[in-house]
């Protein structure tokens, strides 16, 4: 069975403990590879390598750093098919989706920051009295980057690319549930000629490797994407050490559908925003709020189309939903469907585990639509992170906003209306970091990305990420 390696100081190496964790293929429920069960000892070695590599890498001209990162982007593109199959095998998502979204986006992340860094300029402030200030934006040092399982290479590279472009070295940890493409990336980094120690990838559990990264005194900056509970734990560790922190956390996003929307567009996109990647995208709309006059028509059409969505073997191109990432996560999602019924919800379609012929032990769930629940129940307040959405109706714009904002999360939201004034009015009042009007998940990498409230702290994307991964220093000169 394939054994993955850590990538430390330019080498592929076994964990110090020499022990391994089973890695499951969620589409079959079978173990198919082994992941290093690393711990603080490996993080210490990786951090020492990253610390040693920092002076040379941060002094490397941006054009040279850019060249190496562009080479990594090119290698990702050249290996698109292999990487997409690996991502699907590890995560359960359809191969076509990984080919169309995950892997091209990982290449774009490197491409974007490799070129952005060439245009990264700093500010200067002249004072009338004969002084001039300029801001030096210097790399911080060793950046700790920790990422989740839902968009494995996409989100891993979303952190690593700007960190490296800005001149930091990195100690990173992909999710132990989906480590494969990060491992394949380490092979590509070696091919691309990334100097040893610049990027280190340590595999293993969050409570061991992740905790060792966040508490390491020589890692002054942490970029984390994952669950809100984990984010709070990381913040508790990082705060007294005064680490720079970026937290991209959970969501429970509303889709606000007004009666004057373009019905066909709204339905089509809502299907996507509900069930893409098995509903395992932090930006998925999981609470669909529909204006009363449209409620029944929208509900009936959504349910009709949801019931027709094909769930199954992720390598089948006609499949819309693949497997849920792990047995544990499948059980969590199913327990929320059970809870929804106890809370008085009516299952309109789906609601069960799906047994797929030939893949009987795989972790599949039917896309599920639920109605009849009040906003303040657990099903509508907590993140489920699976193919489950609830429907609620509203009568006024104020009520829509009240429902949309009545949660601890504030990551994303969509607004569907043909009335431009209403769209902007509602967008301004939604307490979320990312709003889409009459669309969903359209991503321009220049835009600020992140959430409010329990959905996170800080923004990544565009200049925001380059600002986060650098330390501004003001220099004042008398002339
Ligand atoms: P998770 O918090 O369980 O794990 C995320 C990462 O943190 C993993 O690599 C994990 O090993 C590590 N980790 C776990 N415990 C740790 C600890 N004590 N210290 C340091 N690291 C630790 O999240 P998950 O289940 O992998 O991902 C799903 C969650 O991620 C959902 O809540 C989803 O909304 C969120 N997410 C958010 C965004 C965003 O941009 N806001 C994007 C994708 C996913």
PDB file of N, CA, C and O in Angstrom, residues 167-234:
ATOM      1  N   UNK A 167       7.693  36.028   0.211  1.00  0.00           N
ATOM      2  CA  UNK A 167       9.059  35.848   0.718  1.00  0.00           C
ATOM      3  C   UNK A 167       9.144  35.120   2.047  1.00  0.00           C
ATOM      4  O   UNK A 167      10.220  35.037   2.641  1.00  0.00           O
ATOM      5  N   UNK A 168       8.016  34.590   2.521  1.00  0.00           N
ATOM      6  CA  UNK A 168       8.053  33.781   3.743  1.00  0.00           C
ATOM      7  C   UNK A 168       8.461  32.360   3.403  1.00  0.00           C
ATOM      8  O   UNK A 168       8.315  31.918   2.255  1.00  0.00           O
ATOM      9  N   UNK A 169       8.913  31.630   4.407  1.00  0.00           N
ATOM     10  CA  UNK A 169       8.998  30.185   4.249  1.00  0.00           C
ATOM     11  C   UNK A 169       7.805  29.598   5.009  1.00  0.00           C
ATOM     12  O   UNK A 169       7.145  30.312   5.776  1.00  0.00           O
ATOM     13  N   UNK A 170       7.514  28.335   4.774  1.00  0.00           N
ATOM     14  CA  UNK A 170       6.233  27.796   5.242  1.00  0.00           C
ATOM     15  C   UNK A 170       6.402  26.425   5.908  1.00  0.00           C
ATOM     16  O   UNK A 170       7.152  25.578   5.419  1.00  0.00           O
ATOM     17  N   UNK A 171       5.676  26.256   7.010  1.00  0.00           N
ATOM     18  CA  UNK A 171       5.449  24.914   7.560  1.00  0.00           C
ATOM     19  C   UNK A 171       3.945  24.700   7.461  1.00  0.00           C
ATOM     20  O   UNK A 171       3.162  25.481   8.016  1.00  0.00           O
ATOM     21  N   UNK A 172       3.535  23.673   6.729  1.00  0.00           N
ATOM     22  CA  UNK A 172       2.107  23.530   6.447  1.00  0.00           C
ATOM     23  C   UNK A 172       1.604  22.147   6.822  1.00  0.00           C
ATOM     24  O   UNK A 172       2.383  21.191   6.935  1.00  0.00           O
ATOM     25  N   UNK A 173       0.264  22.093   6.970  1.00  0.00           N
ATOM     26  CA  UNK A 173      -0.370  20.822   7.256  1.00  0.00           C
ATOM     27  C   UNK A 173      -1.687  20.722   6.504  1.00  0.00           C
ATOM     28  O   UNK A 173      -2.615  21.486   6.771  1.00  0.00           O
ATOM     29  N   UNK A 174      -1.771  19.815   5.547  1.00  0.00           N
ATOM     30  CA  UNK A 174      -3.076  19.586   4.913  1.00  0.00           C
ATOM     31  C   UNK A 174      -3.933  18.744   5.854  1.00  0.00           C
ATOM     32  O   UNK A 174      -3.424  18.206   6.840  1.00  0.00           O
ATOM     33  N   UNK A 175      -5.212  18.625   5.533  1.00  0.00           N
ATOM     34  CA  UNK A 175      -6.078  17.779   6.365  1.00  0.00           C
ATOM     35  C   UNK A 175      -5.613  16.330   6.292  1.00  0.00           C
ATOM     36  O   UNK A 175      -5.278  15.825   5.223  1.00  0.00           O
ATOM     37  N   UNK A 176      -5.649  15.656   7.420  1.00  0.00           N
ATOM     38  CA  UNK A 176      -5.278  14.234   7.464  1.00  0.00           C
ATOM     39  C   UNK A 176      -6.310  13.376   6.723  1.00  0.00           C
ATOM     40  O   UNK A 176      -6.066  12.226   6.412  1.00  0.00           O
ATOM     41  N   UNK A 177      -7.481  13.981   6.444  1.00  0.00           N
ATOM     42  CA  UNK A 177      -8.534  13.217   5.752  1.00  0.00           C
ATOM     43  C   UNK A 177      -8.292  13.236   4.236  1.00  0.00           C
ATOM     44  O   UNK A 177      -8.697  12.324   3.526  1.00  0.00           O
ATOM     45  N   UNK A 178      -7.616  14.264   3.755  1.00  0.00           N
ATOM     46  CA  UNK A 178      -7.351  14.389   2.298  1.00  0.00           C
ATOM     47  C   UNK A 178      -5.918  14.879   2.041  1.00  0.00           C
ATOM     48  O   UNK A 178      -5.711  15.991   1.561  1.00  0.00           O
ATOM     49  N   UNK A 179      -4.932  14.035   2.322  1.00  0.00           N
ATOM     50  CA  UNK A 179      -3.539  14.499   2.231  1.00  0.00           C
ATOM     51  C   UNK A 179      -2.892  14.314   0.862  1.00  0.00           C
ATOM     52  O   UNK A 179      -1.804  14.824   0.615  1.00  0.00           O
ATOM     53  N   UNK A 180      -3.564  13.561  -0.042  1.00  0.00           N
ATOM     54  CA  UNK A 180      -2.857  13.040  -1.212  1.00  0.00           C
ATOM     55  C   UNK A 180      -2.325  14.121  -2.160  1.00  0.00           C
ATOM     56  O   UNK A 180      -1.173  14.065  -2.601  1.00  0.00           O
ATOM     57  N   UNK A 181      -3.159  15.119  -2.491  1.00  0.00           N
ATOM     58  CA  UNK A 181      -2.675  16.100  -3.480  1.00  0.00           C
ATOM     59  C   UNK A 181      -1.592  17.008  -2.893  1.00  0.00           C
ATOM     60  O   UNK A 181      -0.730  17.485  -3.628  1.00  0.00           O
ATOM     61  N   UNK A 182      -1.611  17.214  -1.574  1.00  0.00           N
ATOM     62  CA  UNK A 182      -0.522  18.001  -0.963  1.00  0.00           C
ATOM     63  C   UNK A 182       0.776  17.208  -1.079  1.00  0.00           C
ATOM     64  O   UNK A 182       1.847  17.770  -1.337  1.00  0.00           O
ATOM     65  N   UNK A 183       0.652  15.888  -0.898  1.00  0.00           N
ATOM     66  CA  UNK A 183       1.845  15.039  -1.063  1.00  0.00           C
ATOM     67  C   UNK A 183       2.345  15.123  -2.525  1.00  0.00           C
ATOM     68  O   UNK A 183       3.539  15.300  -2.773  1.00  0.00           O
ATOM     69  N   UNK A 184       1.412  15.031  -3.478  1.00  0.00           N
ATOM     70  CA  UNK A 184       1.820  15.103  -4.893  1.00  0.00           C
ATOM     71  C   UNK A 184       2.421  16.481  -5.204  1.00  0.00           C
ATOM     72  O   UNK A 184       3.357  16.597  -6.001  1.00  0.00           O
ATOM     73  N   UNK A 185       1.898  17.506  -4.526  1.00  0.00           N
ATOM     74  CA  UNK A 185       2.461  18.848  -4.715  1.00  0.00           C
ATOM     75  C   UNK A 185       3.916  18.887  -4.250  1.00  0.00           C
ATOM     76  O   UNK A 185       4.758  19.541  -4.868  1.00  0.00           O
ATOM     77  N   UNK A 186       4.221  18.162  -3.177  1.00  0.00           N
ATOM     78  CA  UNK A 186       5.623  18.201  -2.705  1.00  0.00           C
ATOM     79  C   UNK A 186       6.546  17.629  -3.782  1.00  0.00           C
ATOM     80  O   UNK A 186       7.638  18.150  -3.999  1.00  0.00           O
ATOM     81  N   UNK A 187       6.082  16.599  -4.489  1.00  0.00           N
ATOM     82  CA  UNK A 187       6.902  16.054  -5.590  1.00  0.00           C
ATOM     83  C   UNK A 187       7.092  17.110  -6.682  1.00  0.00           C
ATOM     84  O   UNK A 187       8.174  17.244  -7.253  1.00  0.00           O
ATOM     85  N   UNK A 188       6.018  17.866  -6.958  1.00  0.00           N
ATOM     86  CA  UNK A 188       6.110  18.889  -8.014  1.00  0.00           C
ATOM     87  C   UNK A 188       7.023  20.043  -7.582  1.00  0.00           C
ATOM     88  O   UNK A 188       7.723  20.625  -8.410  1.00  0.00           O
ATOM     89  N   UNK A 189       7.030  20.353  -6.288  1.00  0.00           N
ATOM     90  CA  UNK A 189       7.901  21.440  -5.800  1.00  0.00           C
ATOM     91  C   UNK A 189       9.372  21.053  -5.972  1.00  0.00           C
ATOM     92  O   UNK A 189      10.209  21.896  -6.300  1.00  0.00           O
ATOM     93  N   UNK A 190       9.667  19.790  -5.751  1.00  0.00           N
ATOM     94  CA  UNK A 190      11.046  19.320  -5.936  1.00  0.00           C
ATOM     95  C   UNK A 190      11.409  19.477  -7.417  1.00  0.00           C
ATOM     96  O   UNK A 190      12.465  20.007  -7.760  1.00  0.00           O
ATOM     97  N   UNK A 191      10.491  19.045  -8.293  1.00  0.00           N
ATOM     98  CA  UNK A 191      10.727  19.163  -9.744  1.00  0.00           C
ATOM     99  C   UNK A 191      10.918  20.614 -10.167  1.00  0.00           C
ATOM    100  O   UNK A 191      11.695  20.923 -11.070  1.00  0.00           O
ATOM    101  N   UNK A 192      10.150  21.514  -9.518  1.00  0.00           N
ATOM    102  CA  UNK A 192      10.196  22.929  -9.918  1.00  0.00           C
ATOM    103  C   UNK A 192      11.451  23.634  -9.414  1.00  0.00           C
ATOM    104  O   UNK A 192      11.690  24.786  -9.765  1.00  0.00           O
ATOM    105  N   UNK A 193      12.223  22.959  -8.561  1.00  0.00           N
ATOM    106  CA  UNK A 193      13.462  23.571  -8.057  1.00  0.00           C
ATOM    107  C   UNK A 193      13.239  24.525  -6.892  1.00  0.00           C
ATOM    108  O   UNK A 193      14.042  25.437  -6.673  1.00  0.00           O
ATOM    109  N   UNK A 194      12.149  24.313  -6.141  1.00  0.00           N
ATOM    110  CA  UNK A 194      11.941  25.137  -4.942  1.00  0.00           C
ATOM    111  C   UNK A 194      13.066  24.797  -3.957  1.00  0.00           C
ATOM    112  O   UNK A 194      13.272  23.626  -3.636  1.00  0.00           O
ATOM    113  N   UNK A 195      13.810  25.794  -3.466  1.00  0.00           N
ATOM    114  CA  UNK A 195      14.948  25.476  -2.589  1.00  0.00           C
ATOM    115  C   UNK A 195      14.505  24.734  -1.323  1.00  0.00           C
ATOM    116  O   UNK A 195      13.407  24.979  -0.807  1.00  0.00           O
ATOM    117  N   UNK A 196      15.352  23.842  -0.806  1.00  0.00           N
ATOM    118  CA  UNK A 196      15.026  23.064   0.391  1.00  0.00           C
ATOM    119  C   UNK A 196      14.641  23.961   1.556  1.00  0.00           C
ATOM    120  O   UNK A 196      15.261  25.010   1.769  1.00  0.00           O
ATOM    121  N   UNK A 197      13.614  23.537   2.289  1.00  0.00           N
ATOM    122  CA  UNK A 197      13.219  24.256   3.501  1.00  0.00           C
ATOM    123  C   UNK A 197      12.246  25.391   3.264  1.00  0.00           C
ATOM    124  O   UNK A 197      11.630  25.885   4.210  1.00  0.00           O
ATOM    125  N   UNK A 198      12.086  25.813   2.006  1.00  0.00           N
ATOM    126  CA  UNK A 198      11.193  26.957   1.734  1.00  0.00           C
ATOM    127  C   UNK A 198       9.741  26.565   2.006  1.00  0.00           C
ATOM    128  O   UNK A 198       8.991  27.301   2.649  1.00  0.00           O
ATOM    129  N   UNK A 199       9.359  25.379   1.535  1.00  0.00           N
ATOM    130  CA  UNK A 199       8.023  24.860   1.857  1.00  0.00           C
ATOM    131  C   UNK A 199       8.200  23.501   2.527  1.00  0.00           C
ATOM    132  O   UNK A 199       8.910  22.628   2.008  1.00  0.00           O
ATOM    133  N   UNK A 200       7.571  23.338   3.666  1.00  0.00           N
ATOM    134  CA  UNK A 200       7.612  22.052   4.368  1.00  0.00           C
ATOM    135  C   UNK A 200       6.176  21.599   4.572  1.00  0.00           C
ATOM    136  O   UNK A 200       5.322  22.404   4.979  1.00  0.00           O
ATOM    137  N   UNK A 201       5.917  20.328   4.274  1.00  0.00           N
ATOM    138  CA  UNK A 201       4.554  19.800   4.424  1.00  0.00           C
ATOM    139  C   UNK A 201       4.617  18.644   5.429  1.00  0.00           C
ATOM    140  O   UNK A 201       5.267  17.631   5.172  1.00  0.00           O
ATOM    141  N   UNK A 202       3.963  18.847   6.555  1.00  0.00           N
ATOM    142  CA  UNK A 202       3.991  17.827   7.610  1.00  0.00           C
ATOM    143  C   UNK A 202       2.581  17.241   7.708  1.00  0.00           C
ATOM    144  O   UNK A 202       1.608  17.960   7.961  1.00  0.00           O
ATOM    145  N   UNK A 203       2.484  15.938   7.487  1.00  0.00           N
ATOM    146  CA  UNK A 203       1.175  15.275   7.506  1.00  0.00           C
ATOM    147  C   UNK A 203       0.855  14.752   8.903  1.00  0.00           C
ATOM    148  O   UNK A 203       1.752  14.386   9.654  1.00  0.00           O
ATOM    149  N   UNK A 204      -0.442  14.679   9.183  1.00  0.00           N
ATOM    150  CA  UNK A 204      -0.854  14.064  10.447  1.00  0.00           C
ATOM    151  C   UNK A 204      -2.056  14.764  11.042  1.00  0.00           C
ATOM    152  O   UNK A 204      -2.683  15.611  10.410  1.00  0.00           O
ATOM    153  N   UNK A 205      -2.380  14.363  12.275  1.00  0.00           N
ATOM    154  CA  UNK A 205      -3.579  14.854  12.947  1.00  0.00           C
ATOM    155  C   UNK A 205      -3.456  16.325  13.374  1.00  0.00           C
ATOM    156  O   UNK A 205      -2.367  16.794  13.692  1.00  0.00           O
ATOM    157  N   UNK A 206      -4.618  16.960  13.449  1.00  0.00           N
ATOM    158  CA  UNK A 206      -4.660  18.354  13.888  1.00  0.00           C
ATOM    159  C   UNK A 206      -4.177  18.539  15.319  1.00  0.00           C
ATOM    160  O   UNK A 206      -3.429  19.460  15.611  1.00  0.00           O
ATOM    161  N   UNK A 207      -4.616  17.620  16.207  1.00  0.00           N
ATOM    162  CA  UNK A 207      -4.250  17.815  17.618  1.00  0.00           C
ATOM    163  C   UNK A 207      -2.766  17.574  17.864  1.00  0.00           C
ATOM    164  O   UNK A 207      -2.244  17.967  18.899  1.00  0.00           O
ATOM    165  N   UNK A 208      -2.074  16.929  16.904  1.00  0.00           N
ATOM    166  CA  UNK A 208      -0.627  16.751  17.066  1.00  0.00           C
ATOM    167  C   UNK A 208       0.118  17.770  16.196  1.00  0.00           C
ATOM    168  O   UNK A 208       0.734  18.704  16.697  1.00  0.00           O
ATOM    169  N   UNK A 209       0.041  17.598  14.871  1.00  0.00           N
ATOM    170  CA  UNK A 209       0.823  18.452  13.970  1.00  0.00           C
ATOM    171  C   UNK A 209       0.287  19.886  13.971  1.00  0.00           C
ATOM    172  O   UNK A 209       1.050  20.849  14.099  1.00  0.00           O
ATOM    173  N   UNK A 210      -1.038  20.013  13.853  1.00  0.00           N
ATOM    174  CA  UNK A 210      -1.644  21.357  13.806  1.00  0.00           C
ATOM    175  C   UNK A 210      -1.337  22.124  15.085  1.00  0.00           C
ATOM    176  O   UNK A 210      -0.910  23.281  15.061  1.00  0.00           O
ATOM    177  N   UNK A 211      -1.540  21.445  16.223  1.00  0.00           N
ATOM    178  CA  UNK A 211      -1.296  22.107  17.511  1.00  0.00           C
ATOM    179  C   UNK A 211       0.182  22.463  17.657  1.00  0.00           C
ATOM    180  O   UNK A 211       0.514  23.522  18.208  1.00  0.00           O
ATOM    181  N   UNK A 212       1.077  21.607  17.161  1.00  0.00           N
ATOM    182  CA  UNK A 212       2.519  21.904  17.267  1.00  0.00           C
ATOM    183  C   UNK A 212       2.873  23.122  16.408  1.00  0.00           C
ATOM    184  O   UNK A 212       3.729  23.925  16.780  1.00  0.00           O
ATOM    185  N   UNK A 213       2.210  23.263  15.265  1.00  0.00           N
ATOM    186  CA  UNK A 213       2.463  24.442  14.411  1.00  0.00           C
ATOM    187  C   UNK A 213       1.956  25.702  15.107  1.00  0.00           C
ATOM    188  O   UNK A 213       2.666  26.700  15.212  1.00  0.00           O
ATOM    189  N   UNK A 214       0.715  25.653  15.587  1.00  0.00           N
ATOM    190  CA  UNK A 214       0.140  26.891  16.142  1.00  0.00           C
ATOM    191  C   UNK A 214       0.858  27.327  17.421  1.00  0.00           C
ATOM    192  O   UNK A 214       0.898  28.509  17.727  1.00  0.00           O
ATOM    193  N   UNK A 215       1.446  26.373  18.158  1.00  0.00           N
ATOM    194  CA  UNK A 215       2.094  26.763  19.422  1.00  0.00           C
ATOM    195  C   UNK A 215       3.603  26.954  19.266  1.00  0.00           C
ATOM    196  O   UNK A 215       4.277  27.291  20.231  1.00  0.00           O
ATOM    197  N   UNK A 216       4.136  26.766  18.067  1.00  0.00           N
ATOM    198  CA  UNK A 216       5.598  26.838  17.915  1.00  0.00           C
ATOM    199  C   UNK A 216       6.086  28.283  18.042  1.00  0.00           C
ATOM    200  O   UNK A 216       5.620  29.166  17.327  1.00  0.00           O
ATOM    201  N   UNK A 217       7.053  28.537  18.913  1.00  0.00           N
ATOM    202  CA  UNK A 217       7.484  29.928  19.119  1.00  0.00           C
ATOM    203  C   UNK A 217       8.177  30.539  17.901  1.00  0.00           C
ATOM    204  O   UNK A 217       8.245  31.777  17.796  1.00  0.00           O
ATOM    205  N   UNK A 218       8.676  29.702  16.990  1.00  0.00           N
ATOM    206  CA  UNK A 218       9.372  30.257  15.814  1.00  0.00           C
ATOM    207  C   UNK A 218       8.453  30.400  14.600  1.00  0.00           C
ATOM    208  O   UNK A 218       8.925  30.633  13.481  1.00  0.00           O
ATOM    209  N   UNK A 219       7.158  30.225  14.805  1.00  0.00           N
ATOM    210  CA  UNK A 219       6.191  30.439  13.707  1.00  0.00           C
ATOM    211  C   UNK A 219       5.306  31.625  14.112  1.00  0.00           C
ATOM    212  O   UNK A 219       4.369  31.477  14.899  1.00  0.00           O
ATOM    213  N   UNK A 220       5.604  32.824  13.607  1.00  0.00           N
ATOM    214  CA  UNK A 220       4.919  34.020  14.110  1.00  0.00           C
ATOM    215  C   UNK A 220       3.586  34.322  13.427  1.00  0.00           C
ATOM    216  O   UNK A 220       2.912  35.288  13.787  1.00  0.00           O
ATOM    217  N   UNK A 221       3.210  33.504  12.447  1.00  0.00           N
ATOM    218  CA  UNK A 221       2.012  33.828  11.668  1.00  0.00           C
ATOM    219  C   UNK A 221       1.272  32.533  11.331  1.00  0.00           C
ATOM    220  O   UNK A 221       1.898  31.556  10.911  1.00  0.00           O
ATOM    221  N   UNK A 222      -0.035  32.541  11.524  1.00  0.00           N
ATOM    222  CA  UNK A 222      -0.832  31.334  11.237  1.00  0.00           C
ATOM    223  C   UNK A 222      -1.973  31.705  10.296  1.00  0.00           C
ATOM    224  O   UNK A 222      -2.757  32.617  10.561  1.00  0.00           O
ATOM    225  N   UNK A 223      -2.068  30.976   9.197  1.00  0.00           N
ATOM    226  CA  UNK A 223      -3.234  31.084   8.323  1.00  0.00           C
ATOM    227  C   UNK A 223      -3.976  29.757   8.413  1.00  0.00           C
ATOM    228  O   UNK A 223      -3.431  28.714   8.078  1.00  0.00           O
ATOM    229  N   UNK A 224      -5.210  29.827   8.890  1.00  0.00           N
ATOM    230  CA  UNK A 224      -5.974  28.599   9.132  1.00  0.00           C
ATOM    231  C   UNK A 224      -7.315  28.648   8.408  1.00  0.00           C
ATOM    232  O   UNK A 224      -8.032  29.651   8.479  1.00  0.00           O
ATOM    233  N   UNK A 225      -7.671  27.583   7.745  1.00  0.00           N
ATOM    234  CA  UNK A 225      -9.031  27.418   7.231  1.00  0.00           C
ATOM    235  C   UNK A 225      -9.573  26.117   7.778  1.00  0.00           C
ATOM    236  O   UNK A 225      -8.917  25.063   7.662  1.00  0.00           O
ATOM    237  N   UNK A 226     -10.752  26.181   8.380  1.00  0.00           N
ATOM    238  CA  UNK A 226     -11.359  24.976   8.939  1.00  0.00           C
ATOM    239  C   UNK A 226     -12.561  25.339   9.783  1.00  0.00           C
ATOM    240  O   UNK A 226     -13.177  26.392   9.591  1.00  0.00           O
ATOM    241  N   UNK A 227     -12.877  24.488  10.732  1.00  0.00           N
ATOM    242  CA  UNK A 227     -14.082  24.658  11.530  1.00  0.00           C
ATOM    243  C   UNK A 227     -13.931  25.773  12.563  1.00  0.00           C
ATOM    244  O   UNK A 227     -12.823  26.107  12.993  1.00  0.00           O
ATOM    245  N   UNK A 228     -15.074  26.334  12.977  1.00  0.00           N
ATOM    246  CA  UNK A 228     -15.080  27.439  13.931  1.00  0.00           C
ATOM    247  C   UNK A 228     -14.518  27.017  15.290  1.00  0.00           C
ATOM    248  O   UNK A 228     -13.769  27.762  15.924  1.00  0.00           O
ATOM    249  N   UNK A 229     -14.849  25.790  15.714  1.00  0.00           N
ATOM    250  CA  UNK A 229     -14.358  25.312  17.011  1.00  0.00           C
ATOM    251  C   UNK A 229     -12.834  25.212  17.004  1.00  0.00           C
ATOM    252  O   UNK A 229     -12.158  25.640  17.943  1.00  0.00           O
ATOM    253  N   UNK A 230     -12.285  24.665  15.924  1.00  0.00           N
ATOM    254  CA  UNK A 230     -10.822  24.551  15.821  1.00  0.00           C
ATOM    255  C   UNK A 230     -10.206  25.945  15.768  1.00  0.00           C
ATOM    256  O   UNK A 230      -9.169  26.198  16.388  1.00  0.00           O
ATOM    257  N   UNK A 231     -10.866  26.847  15.027  1.00  0.00           N
ATOM    258  CA  UNK A 231     -10.359  28.221  14.917  1.00  0.00           C
ATOM    259  C   UNK A 231     -10.263  28.883  16.288  1.00  0.00           C
ATOM    260  O   UNK A 231      -9.292  29.588  16.594  1.00  0.00           O
ATOM    261  N   UNK A 232     -11.270  28.629  17.135  1.00  0.00           N
ATOM    262  CA  UNK A 232     -11.266  29.228  18.481  1.00  0.00           C
ATOM    263  C   UNK A 232     -10.095  28.668  19.292  1.00  0.00           C
ATOM    264  O   UNK A 232      -9.424  29.404  20.026  1.00  0.00           O
ATOM    265  N   UNK A 233      -9.854  27.374  19.120  1.00  0.00           N
ATOM    266  CA  UNK A 233      -8.744  26.754  19.866  1.00  0.00           C
ATOM    267  C   UNK A 233      -7.403  27.344  19.406  1.00  0.00           C
ATOM    268  O   UNK A 233      -6.531  27.653  20.216  1.00  0.00           O
ATOM    269  N   UNK A 234      -7.282  27.516  18.105  1.00  0.00           N
ATOM    270  CA  UNK A 234      -6.042  28.089  17.561  1.00  0.00           C
ATOM    271  C   UNK A 234      -5.864  29.528  18.068  1.00  0.00           C
ATOM    272  O   UNK A 234      -4.775  29.934  18.465  1.00  0.00           O
TER     273      UNK A 234
END
